[in-house]
Coordinates of C-alpha atoms in Angstrom, one line a residue:
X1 CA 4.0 -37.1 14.2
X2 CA 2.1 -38.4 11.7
X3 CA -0.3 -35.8 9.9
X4 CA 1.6 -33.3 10.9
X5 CA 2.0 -32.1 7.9
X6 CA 0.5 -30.8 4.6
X7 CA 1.4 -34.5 3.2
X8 CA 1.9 -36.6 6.7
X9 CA 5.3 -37.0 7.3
X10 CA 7.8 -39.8 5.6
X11 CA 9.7 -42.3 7.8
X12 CA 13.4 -41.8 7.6
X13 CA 15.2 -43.6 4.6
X14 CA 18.6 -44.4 3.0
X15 CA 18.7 -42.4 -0.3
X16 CA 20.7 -44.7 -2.4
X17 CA 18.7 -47.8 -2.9
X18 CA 16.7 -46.4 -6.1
X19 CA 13.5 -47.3 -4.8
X20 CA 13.6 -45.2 -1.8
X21 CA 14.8 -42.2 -3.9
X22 CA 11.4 -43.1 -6.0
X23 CA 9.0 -43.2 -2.8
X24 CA 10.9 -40.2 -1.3
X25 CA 10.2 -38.5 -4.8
X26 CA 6.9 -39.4 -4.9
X27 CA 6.3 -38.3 -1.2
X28 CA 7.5 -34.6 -1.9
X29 CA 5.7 -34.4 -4.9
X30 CA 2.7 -35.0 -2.3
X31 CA 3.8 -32.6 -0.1
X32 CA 4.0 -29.7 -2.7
X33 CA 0.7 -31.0 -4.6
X34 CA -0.9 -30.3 -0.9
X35 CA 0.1 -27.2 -0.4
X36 CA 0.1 -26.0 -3.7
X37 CA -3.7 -27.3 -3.5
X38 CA -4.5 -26.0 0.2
X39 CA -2.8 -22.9 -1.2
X40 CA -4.4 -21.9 -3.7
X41 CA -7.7 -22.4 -1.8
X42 CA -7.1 -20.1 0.8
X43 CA -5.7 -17.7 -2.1
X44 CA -9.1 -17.6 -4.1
X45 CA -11.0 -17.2 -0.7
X46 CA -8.6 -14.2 0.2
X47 CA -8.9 -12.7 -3.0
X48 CA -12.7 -13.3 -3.0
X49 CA -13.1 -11.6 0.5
X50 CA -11.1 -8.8 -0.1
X51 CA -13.3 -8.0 -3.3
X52 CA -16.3 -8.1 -1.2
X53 CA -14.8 -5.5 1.2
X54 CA -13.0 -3.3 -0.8
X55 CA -15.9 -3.0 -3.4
X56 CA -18.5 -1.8 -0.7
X57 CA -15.6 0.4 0.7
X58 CA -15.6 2.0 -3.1
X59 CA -19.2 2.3 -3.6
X60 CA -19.7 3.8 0.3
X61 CA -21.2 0.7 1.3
X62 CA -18.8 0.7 4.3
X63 CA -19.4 2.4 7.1
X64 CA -17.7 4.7 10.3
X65 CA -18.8 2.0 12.9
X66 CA -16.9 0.1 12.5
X67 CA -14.3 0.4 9.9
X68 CA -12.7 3.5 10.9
X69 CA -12.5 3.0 14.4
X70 CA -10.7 0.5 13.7
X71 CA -8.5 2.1 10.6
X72 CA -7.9 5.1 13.6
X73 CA -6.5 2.5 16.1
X74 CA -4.4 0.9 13.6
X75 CA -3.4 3.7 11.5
X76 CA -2.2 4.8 15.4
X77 CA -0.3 2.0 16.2
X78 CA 1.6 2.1 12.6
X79 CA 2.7 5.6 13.1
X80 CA 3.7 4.5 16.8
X81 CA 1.2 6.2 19.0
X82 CA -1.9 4.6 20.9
X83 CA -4.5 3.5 19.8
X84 CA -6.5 7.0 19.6
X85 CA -10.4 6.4 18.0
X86 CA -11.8 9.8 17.7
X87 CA -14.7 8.6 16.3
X88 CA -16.0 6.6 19.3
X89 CA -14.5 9.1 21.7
X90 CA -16.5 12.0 19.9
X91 CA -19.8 9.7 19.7
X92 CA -19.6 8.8 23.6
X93 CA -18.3 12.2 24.9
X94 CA -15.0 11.2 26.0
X95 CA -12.9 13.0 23.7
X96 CA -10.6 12.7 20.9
X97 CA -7.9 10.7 22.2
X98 CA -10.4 7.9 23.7
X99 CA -8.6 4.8 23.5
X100 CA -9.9 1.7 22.0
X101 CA -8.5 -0.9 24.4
X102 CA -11.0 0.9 26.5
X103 CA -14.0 0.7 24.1
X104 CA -12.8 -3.0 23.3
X105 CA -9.7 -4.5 25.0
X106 CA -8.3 -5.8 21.9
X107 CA -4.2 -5.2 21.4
X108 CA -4.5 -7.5 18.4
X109 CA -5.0 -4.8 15.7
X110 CA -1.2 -3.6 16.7
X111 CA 0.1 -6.7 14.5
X112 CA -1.7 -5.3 11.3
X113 CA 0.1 -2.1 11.6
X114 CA 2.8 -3.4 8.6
X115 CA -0.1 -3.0 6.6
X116 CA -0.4 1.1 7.0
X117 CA 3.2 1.0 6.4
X118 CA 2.7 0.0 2.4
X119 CA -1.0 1.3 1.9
X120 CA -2.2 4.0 4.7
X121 CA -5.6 3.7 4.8
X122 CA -8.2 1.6 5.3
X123 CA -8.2 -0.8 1.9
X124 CA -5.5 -1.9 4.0
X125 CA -7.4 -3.1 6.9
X126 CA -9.9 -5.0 4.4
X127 CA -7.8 -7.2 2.8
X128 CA -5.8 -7.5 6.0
X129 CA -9.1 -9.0 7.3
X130 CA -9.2 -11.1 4.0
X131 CA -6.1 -12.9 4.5
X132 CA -6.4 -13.7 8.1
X133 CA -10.2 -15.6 7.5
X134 CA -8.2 -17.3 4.8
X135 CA -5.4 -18.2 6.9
X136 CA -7.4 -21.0 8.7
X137 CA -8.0 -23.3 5.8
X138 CA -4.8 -24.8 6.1
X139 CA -4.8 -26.0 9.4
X140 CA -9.4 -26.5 9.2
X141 CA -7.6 -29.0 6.1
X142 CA -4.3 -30.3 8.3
X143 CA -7.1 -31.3 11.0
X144 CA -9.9 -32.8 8.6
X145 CA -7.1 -35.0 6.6
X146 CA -5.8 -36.6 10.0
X147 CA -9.7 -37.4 11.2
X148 CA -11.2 -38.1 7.6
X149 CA -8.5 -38.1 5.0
X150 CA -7.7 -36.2 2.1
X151 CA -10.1 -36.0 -0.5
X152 CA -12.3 -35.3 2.7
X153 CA -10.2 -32.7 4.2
X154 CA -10.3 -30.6 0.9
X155 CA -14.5 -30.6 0.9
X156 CA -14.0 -29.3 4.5
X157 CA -11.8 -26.5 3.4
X158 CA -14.2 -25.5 0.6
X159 CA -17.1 -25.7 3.3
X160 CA -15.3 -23.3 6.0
X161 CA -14.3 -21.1 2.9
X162 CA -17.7 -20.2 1.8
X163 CA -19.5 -20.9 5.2
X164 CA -22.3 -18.3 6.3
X165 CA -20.5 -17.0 9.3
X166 CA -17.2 -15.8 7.6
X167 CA -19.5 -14.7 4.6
X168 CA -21.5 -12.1 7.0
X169 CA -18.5 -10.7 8.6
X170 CA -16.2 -9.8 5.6
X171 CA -19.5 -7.8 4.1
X172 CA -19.6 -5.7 7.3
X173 CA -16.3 -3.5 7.0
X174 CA -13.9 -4.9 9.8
X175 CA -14.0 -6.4 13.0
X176 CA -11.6 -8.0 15.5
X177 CA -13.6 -11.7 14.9
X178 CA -10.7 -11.9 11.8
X179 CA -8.1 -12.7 14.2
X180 CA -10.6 -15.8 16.0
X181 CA -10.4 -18.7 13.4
X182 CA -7.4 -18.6 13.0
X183 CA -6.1 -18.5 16.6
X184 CA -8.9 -21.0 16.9
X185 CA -8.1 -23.3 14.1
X186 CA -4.2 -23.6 15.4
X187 CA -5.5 -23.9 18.4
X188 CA -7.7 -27.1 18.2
X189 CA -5.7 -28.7 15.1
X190 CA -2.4 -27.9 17.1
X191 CA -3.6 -29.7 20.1
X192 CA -4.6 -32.5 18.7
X193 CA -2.0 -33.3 16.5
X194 CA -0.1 -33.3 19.9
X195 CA 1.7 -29.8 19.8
X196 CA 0.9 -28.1 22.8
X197 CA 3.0 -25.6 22.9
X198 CA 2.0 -23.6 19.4
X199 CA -2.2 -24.8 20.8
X200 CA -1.6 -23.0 24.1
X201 CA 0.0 -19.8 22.4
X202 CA -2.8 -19.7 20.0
X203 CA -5.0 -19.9 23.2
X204 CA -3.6 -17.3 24.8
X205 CA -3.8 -15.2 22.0
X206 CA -7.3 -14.8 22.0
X207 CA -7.0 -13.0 25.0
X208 CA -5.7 -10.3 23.1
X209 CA -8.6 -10.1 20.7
X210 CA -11.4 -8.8 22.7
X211 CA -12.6 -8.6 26.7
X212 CA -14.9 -11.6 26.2
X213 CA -12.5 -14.2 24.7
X214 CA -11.4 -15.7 28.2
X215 CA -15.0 -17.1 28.0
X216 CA -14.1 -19.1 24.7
X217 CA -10.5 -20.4 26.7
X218 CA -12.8 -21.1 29.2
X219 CA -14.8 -23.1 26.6
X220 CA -11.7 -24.8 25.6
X221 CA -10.9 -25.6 29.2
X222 CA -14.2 -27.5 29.5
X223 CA -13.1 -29.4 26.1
X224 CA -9.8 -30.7 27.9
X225 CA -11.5 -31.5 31.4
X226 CA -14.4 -33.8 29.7
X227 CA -11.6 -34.9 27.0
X228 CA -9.4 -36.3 30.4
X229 CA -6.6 -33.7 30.2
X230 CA -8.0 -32.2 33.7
X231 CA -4.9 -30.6 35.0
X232 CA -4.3 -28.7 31.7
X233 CA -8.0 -27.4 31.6
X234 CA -8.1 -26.4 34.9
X235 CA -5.1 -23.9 34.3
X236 CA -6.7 -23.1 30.9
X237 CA -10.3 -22.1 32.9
X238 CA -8.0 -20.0 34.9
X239 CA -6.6 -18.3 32.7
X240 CA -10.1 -17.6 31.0
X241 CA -11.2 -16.6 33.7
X242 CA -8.5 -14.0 35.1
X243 CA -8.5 -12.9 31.5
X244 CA -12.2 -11.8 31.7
X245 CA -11.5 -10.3 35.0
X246 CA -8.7 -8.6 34.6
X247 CA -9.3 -6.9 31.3
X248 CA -13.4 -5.8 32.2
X249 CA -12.9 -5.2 36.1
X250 CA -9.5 -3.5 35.6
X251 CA -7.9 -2.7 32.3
X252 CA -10.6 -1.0 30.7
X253 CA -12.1 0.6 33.4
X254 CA -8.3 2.0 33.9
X255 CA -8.0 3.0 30.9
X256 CA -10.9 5.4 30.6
X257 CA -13.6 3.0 29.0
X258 CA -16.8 1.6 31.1
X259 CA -18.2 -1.4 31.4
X260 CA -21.9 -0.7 31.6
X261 CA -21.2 0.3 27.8
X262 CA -21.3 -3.3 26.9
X263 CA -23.7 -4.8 29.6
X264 CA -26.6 -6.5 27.7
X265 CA -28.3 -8.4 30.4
X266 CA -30.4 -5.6 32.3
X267 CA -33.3 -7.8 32.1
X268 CA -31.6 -10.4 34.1
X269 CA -30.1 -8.0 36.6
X270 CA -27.5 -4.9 36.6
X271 CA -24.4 -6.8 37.1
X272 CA -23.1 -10.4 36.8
X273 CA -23.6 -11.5 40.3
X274 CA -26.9 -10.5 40.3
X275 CA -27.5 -12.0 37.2
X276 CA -26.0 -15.6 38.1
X277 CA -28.0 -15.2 41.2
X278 CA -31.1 -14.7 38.4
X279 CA -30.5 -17.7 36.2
X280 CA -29.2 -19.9 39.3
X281 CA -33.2 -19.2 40.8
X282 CA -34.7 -20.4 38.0
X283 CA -33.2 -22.8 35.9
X284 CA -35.5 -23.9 34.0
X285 CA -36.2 -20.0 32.7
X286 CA -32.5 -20.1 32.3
X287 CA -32.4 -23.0 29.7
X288 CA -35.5 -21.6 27.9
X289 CA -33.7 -18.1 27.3
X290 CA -31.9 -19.0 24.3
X291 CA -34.8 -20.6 22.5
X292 CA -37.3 -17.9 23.2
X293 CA -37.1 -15.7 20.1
X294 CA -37.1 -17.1 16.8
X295 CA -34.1 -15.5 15.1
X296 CA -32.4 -17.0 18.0
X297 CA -33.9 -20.5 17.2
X298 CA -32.7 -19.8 13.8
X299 CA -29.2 -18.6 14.4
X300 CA -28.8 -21.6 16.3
X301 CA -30.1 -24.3 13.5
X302 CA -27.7 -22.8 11.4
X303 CA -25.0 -22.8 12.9
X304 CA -24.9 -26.6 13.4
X305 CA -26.9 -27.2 10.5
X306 CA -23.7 -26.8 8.2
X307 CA -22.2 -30.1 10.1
X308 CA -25.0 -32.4 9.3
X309 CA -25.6 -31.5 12.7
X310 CA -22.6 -33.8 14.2
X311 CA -20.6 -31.7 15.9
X312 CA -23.7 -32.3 18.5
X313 CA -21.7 -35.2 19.2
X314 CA -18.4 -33.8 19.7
X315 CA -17.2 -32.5 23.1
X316 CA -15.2 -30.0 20.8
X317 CA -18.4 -28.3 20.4
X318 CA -17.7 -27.2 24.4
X319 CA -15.6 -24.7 23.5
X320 CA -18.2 -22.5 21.5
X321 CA -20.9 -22.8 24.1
X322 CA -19.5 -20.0 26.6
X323 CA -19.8 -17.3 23.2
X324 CA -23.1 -18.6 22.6
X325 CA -24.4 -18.6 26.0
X326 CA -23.1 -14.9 25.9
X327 CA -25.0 -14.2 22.7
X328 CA -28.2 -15.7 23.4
X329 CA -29.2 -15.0 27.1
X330 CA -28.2 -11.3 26.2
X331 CA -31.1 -8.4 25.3
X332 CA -29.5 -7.3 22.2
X333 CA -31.1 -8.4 19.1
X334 CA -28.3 -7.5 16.9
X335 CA -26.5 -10.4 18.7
X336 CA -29.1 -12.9 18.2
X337 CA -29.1 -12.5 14.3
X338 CA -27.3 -14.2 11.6
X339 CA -26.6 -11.2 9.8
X340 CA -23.7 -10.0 11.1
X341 CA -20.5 -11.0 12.6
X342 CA -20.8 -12.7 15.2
X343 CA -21.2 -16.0 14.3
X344 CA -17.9 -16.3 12.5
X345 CA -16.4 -16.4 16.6
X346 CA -17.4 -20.2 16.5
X347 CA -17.6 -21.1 13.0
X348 CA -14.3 -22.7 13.1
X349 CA -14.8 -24.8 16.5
X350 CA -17.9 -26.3 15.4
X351 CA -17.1 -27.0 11.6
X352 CA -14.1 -29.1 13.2
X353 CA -17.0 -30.4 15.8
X354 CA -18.3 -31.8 12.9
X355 CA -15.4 -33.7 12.1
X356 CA -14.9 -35.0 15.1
X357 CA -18.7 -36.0 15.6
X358 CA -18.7 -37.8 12.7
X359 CA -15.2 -40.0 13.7
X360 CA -16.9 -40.9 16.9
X361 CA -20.2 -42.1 15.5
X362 CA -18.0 -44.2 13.2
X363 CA -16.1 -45.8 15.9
X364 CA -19.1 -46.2 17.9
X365 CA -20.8 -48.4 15.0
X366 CA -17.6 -49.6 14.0
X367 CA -17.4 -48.3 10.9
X368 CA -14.0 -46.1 11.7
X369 CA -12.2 -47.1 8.4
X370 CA -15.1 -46.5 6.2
X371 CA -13.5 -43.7 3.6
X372 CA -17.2 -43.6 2.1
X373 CA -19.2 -42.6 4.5
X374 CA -16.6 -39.7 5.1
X375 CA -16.3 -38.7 2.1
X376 CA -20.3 -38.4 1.6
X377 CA -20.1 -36.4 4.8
X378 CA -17.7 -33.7 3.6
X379 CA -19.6 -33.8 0.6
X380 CA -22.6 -33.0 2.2
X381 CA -21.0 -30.5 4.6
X382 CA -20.1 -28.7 1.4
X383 CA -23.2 -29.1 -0.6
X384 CA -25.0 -27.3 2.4
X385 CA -22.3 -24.5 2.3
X386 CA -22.8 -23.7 -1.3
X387 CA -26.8 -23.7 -0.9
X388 CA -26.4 -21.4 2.1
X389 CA -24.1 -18.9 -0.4
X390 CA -27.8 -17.1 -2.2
X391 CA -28.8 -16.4 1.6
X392 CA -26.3 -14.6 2.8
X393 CA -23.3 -12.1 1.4
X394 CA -21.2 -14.3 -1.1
X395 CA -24.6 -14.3 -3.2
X396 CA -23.4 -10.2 -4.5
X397 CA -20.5 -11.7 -6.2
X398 CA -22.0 -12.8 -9.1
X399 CA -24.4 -9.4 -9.6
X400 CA -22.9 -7.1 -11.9
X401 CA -25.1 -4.6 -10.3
X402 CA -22.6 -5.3 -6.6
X403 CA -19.9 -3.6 -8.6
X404 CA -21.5 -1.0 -9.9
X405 CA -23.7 0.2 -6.6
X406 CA -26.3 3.0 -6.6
X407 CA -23.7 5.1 -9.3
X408 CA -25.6 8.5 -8.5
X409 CA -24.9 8.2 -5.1
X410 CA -21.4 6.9 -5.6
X411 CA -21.0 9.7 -8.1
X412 CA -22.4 12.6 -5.6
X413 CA -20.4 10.9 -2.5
X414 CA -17.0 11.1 -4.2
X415 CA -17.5 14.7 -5.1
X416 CA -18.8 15.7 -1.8
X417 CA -15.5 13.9 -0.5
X418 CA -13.2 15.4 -2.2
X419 CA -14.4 19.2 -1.5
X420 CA -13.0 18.1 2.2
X421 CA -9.1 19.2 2.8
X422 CA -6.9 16.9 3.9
X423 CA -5.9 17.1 7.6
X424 CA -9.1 18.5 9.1
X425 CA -12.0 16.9 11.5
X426 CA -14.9 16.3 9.9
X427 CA -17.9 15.0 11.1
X428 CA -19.4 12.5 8.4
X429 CA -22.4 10.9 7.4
X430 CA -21.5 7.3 8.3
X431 CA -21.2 5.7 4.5
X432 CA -19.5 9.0 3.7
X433 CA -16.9 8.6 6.3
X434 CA -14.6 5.8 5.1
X435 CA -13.7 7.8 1.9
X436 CA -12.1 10.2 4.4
X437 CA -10.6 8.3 7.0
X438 CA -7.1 8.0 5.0
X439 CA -6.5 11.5 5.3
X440 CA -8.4 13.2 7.6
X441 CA -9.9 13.0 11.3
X442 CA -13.4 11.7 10.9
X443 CA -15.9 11.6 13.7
X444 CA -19.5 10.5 13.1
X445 CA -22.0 13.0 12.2
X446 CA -25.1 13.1 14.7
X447 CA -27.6 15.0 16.2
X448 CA -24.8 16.0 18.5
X449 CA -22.8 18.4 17.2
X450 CA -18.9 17.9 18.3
X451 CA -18.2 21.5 16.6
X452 CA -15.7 20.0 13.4
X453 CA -14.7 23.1 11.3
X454 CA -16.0 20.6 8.2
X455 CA -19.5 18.2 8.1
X456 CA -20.4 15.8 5.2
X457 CA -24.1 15.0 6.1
X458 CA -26.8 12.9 3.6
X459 CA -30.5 14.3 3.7
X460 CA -31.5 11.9 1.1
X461 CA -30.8 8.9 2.3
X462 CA -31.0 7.5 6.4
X463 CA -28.2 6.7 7.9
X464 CA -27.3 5.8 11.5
X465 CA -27.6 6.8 14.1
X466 CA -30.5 9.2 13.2
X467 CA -34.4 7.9 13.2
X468 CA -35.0 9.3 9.8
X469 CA -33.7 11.5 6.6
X470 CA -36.1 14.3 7.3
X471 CA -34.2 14.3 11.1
X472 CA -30.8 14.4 9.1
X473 CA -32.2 17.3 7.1
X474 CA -33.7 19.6 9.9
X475 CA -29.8 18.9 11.5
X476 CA -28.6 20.4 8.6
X477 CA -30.7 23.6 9.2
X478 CA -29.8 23.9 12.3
X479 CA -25.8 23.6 11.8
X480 CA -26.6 26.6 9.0
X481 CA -28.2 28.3 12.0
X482 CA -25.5 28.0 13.9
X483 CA -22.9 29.4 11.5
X484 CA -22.1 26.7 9.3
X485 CA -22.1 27.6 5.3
X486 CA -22.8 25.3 2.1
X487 CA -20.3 24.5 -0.4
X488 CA -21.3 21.9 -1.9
X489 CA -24.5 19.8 -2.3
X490 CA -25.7 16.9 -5.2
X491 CA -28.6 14.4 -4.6
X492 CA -28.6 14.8 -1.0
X493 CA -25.0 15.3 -0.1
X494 CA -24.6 18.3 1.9
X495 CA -21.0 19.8 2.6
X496 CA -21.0 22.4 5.3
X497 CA -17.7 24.3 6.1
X498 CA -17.6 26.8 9.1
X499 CA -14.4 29.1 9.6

């Protein structure tokens, strides 16, 4: 099928006429010049994204939630056990060997355990994280070329490589949202290019990410339906469905986890019937919810802004509006923001909205074969990405003072870190905690004592989930109180051991 490749594909030729062996010749050197090209994009971005993470991991800029919950489950899954988080299980009172397909139903992380198997720890899970966001630009490039062409479908690349969205969640340790473009990206470019099978696997992989991702199949469903391909998207809106069913109302209840952890809708009733019921009473309410703060006006904007605002005019844009709908009408302001990672869920589906918004308004005026206008297009889809990059978390690249961090802290940290023995439990401040993960059992130092024989806490300095350092410091007092003993303390650190 034609653009089905890197290059497009070549018809069929004899190889002895001389000028066919040139074209042919010419054609692979194509081919190779494309990959090589589309390549070494998604190289750079890797390399760049794995820097970001793996300096903040270095400078304990990282932090317990989330990266080691999610360097526990894997590190599990590697050395062939489930998916243990001790961390969350300690935090929420449900013991050590809390599961966390039950905190978040998301069987994914299993395929990164190769990755403990060369570097046990969790460096590991942040340049896993790298290479997976970077694994989309090949086929975000394979769908732009077919729409746009080529010169267009490299501008595109560069655009979703420095976008916003992936920018904000590789500077917030790890997440399960590195798995999504890429399922998303084979997904949509798959379909269209007429491969159903690979687009439908890709689909159902999502499932496997997290509890909510039947609502972006079911997003995709919607896509197909308005698109014409009915029958298909009423099997995909089933499956979405059944997926969000089974794994909230079932699995993770089963396996230990609740839901009500993850309900963010009180204000619009305790459950979801109730709160369908809610927005189905008042609809005009309803449409006003996700406009009635202004961080969520602002998310919005800028999440469409980076198209030119075309994908508006792509049905393709469908199959983000579940997640945003989820976002938006919920009571969590953390969801609402741009600054973490929860953006980078759609930032694939609507980047390629863009692409497909813009064909359509060509065809509509008739301008379909004009290579100008699409080139000024990607252009100015990635003149808006690099303008974004000083907002948000690419902008610490290029400060020497990123590399370096707060050295007296770093310097105190590492100390404090290494007066820890291996094997133990500790309970950790919740920068301190990641230096620790790849050899011992970290929980997350609280107010609420989980009895660890070994506590790394910060007095200087506030960290989560405590109000304040002087409440960090009285918590120290009272750990001495209770039998604990100093060994070690430097500009704030405090290391408490208790026999």
């Amino acid at each position: 099928m034609t653009g089905d490749t890197l290059a497009g594909d070549t018809e069929a030729t004899p190889a002895t006429s001389s000028p066919w062996r040139h074209r042919l010749s010419a054609a692979g050197f194509r081919l190779s010049g494309h990959r090589l090209g589309v390549g070494l994009i998604a190289l750079l971005s890797a390399s760049i994204y794995a820097v970001i993470g793996l300096v903040k991991l270095a400078t304990f800029r990282a932090s317990i939630f989330d990266l080691v919950i999610f360097d526990q489950a894997v590190r599990n899954y590697a050395h062939f056990r489930p998916p243990y988080v001790p961390a969350v299980g300690a935090f929420h009172g449900r013991g050590l060997e809390y599961l966390q397909i039950a905190d978040h139903f998301s069987p994914a992380y299993a395929l990164l355990a190769p990755f403990y198997w060369i570097h046990d720890g969790p460096e590991s899970l942040v340049v896993a994280q790298a290479l997976l966001f970077a694994a989309a630009i090949p086929f975000v490039w394979l769908f732009a070329r077919r729409v746009l062409g080529t010169a267009p479908a490299y501008l595109v690349a560069v655009a979703y490589a420095l976008s916003w969205p992936v920018a904000q969640a590789i500077a917030f340790d790890a997440h399960e949202v590195m798995f999504v473009p890429l399922l998303t990206s084979i997904m949509i470019e798959r379909y269209h290019a007429g491969r159903h099978g690979p687009a439908f696997a890709a689909m159902a992989g999502l499932l496997l990410v997290k509890e909510d991702m039947g609502l972006m199949v079911i997003g995709f469903a919607i896509y197909l339906f308005v698109t014409g391909d009915r029958f298909r998207g009423l099997c995909c809106a089933a499956i979405g469905a059944g997926g969000v069913m089974l794994t909230r109302g079932a699995l993770i209840p089963m396996l230990g986890g609740s839901t009500d952890d993850f309900w963010a809708y009180g204000h619009l009733g305790p459950d979801a019937p109730s709160a369908v019921l809610t927005l189905l009473r008042d609809p005009v309410g309803a449409l006003l919810i996700p406009f009635n703060d202004e961080a969520k006006v602002d998310t919005l904007f800028l999440m469409v802004w980076p198209t030119l605002l075309l994908c508006l005019l792509s049905p393709l844009s469908l199959a983000a509006l579940p997640h945003v709908l989820e976002r938006m009408l919920s009571d969590r302001a953390l969801w609402w923001q741009a600054d973490f990672q929860y953006s980078a869920f759609t930032v694939v589906i609507l980047l390629l909205a863009g692409v497909d918004g813009l064909a359509r308004l060509l065809r509509r005026f008739r301008r379909g074969d004009d290579r100008s206008l699409k080139l000024a297009w990607a252009f100015g889809a990635c003149v808006i990405a690099v303008t974004l990059v000083p907002r948000f978390a690419l902008d610490q690249l290029y400060h020497p003072s990123f590399y370096r961090g707060d050295e007296v802290k770093v310097a105190a940290a590492r100390e404090a870190v290494s007066k820890v023995p291996a094997g133990v439990v500790v309970e950790a401040a919740n920068s301190v905690g990641p230096a620790l993960s790849g050899r011992a059992t970290v929980l997350l130092w609280s107010g609420q004592s989980s009895g660890a024989p070994w506590v790394v806490a910060d007095t200087a300095r506030w960290e989560f989930p405590f109000g304040s350092a002087e409440e960090q410091a009285a918590t120290v007092g009272r750990l001495e109180a209770e039998g604990y003993r100093r060994v070690f303390e430097r500009d704030g650190y405090v290391v408490l051991n208790r026999p």
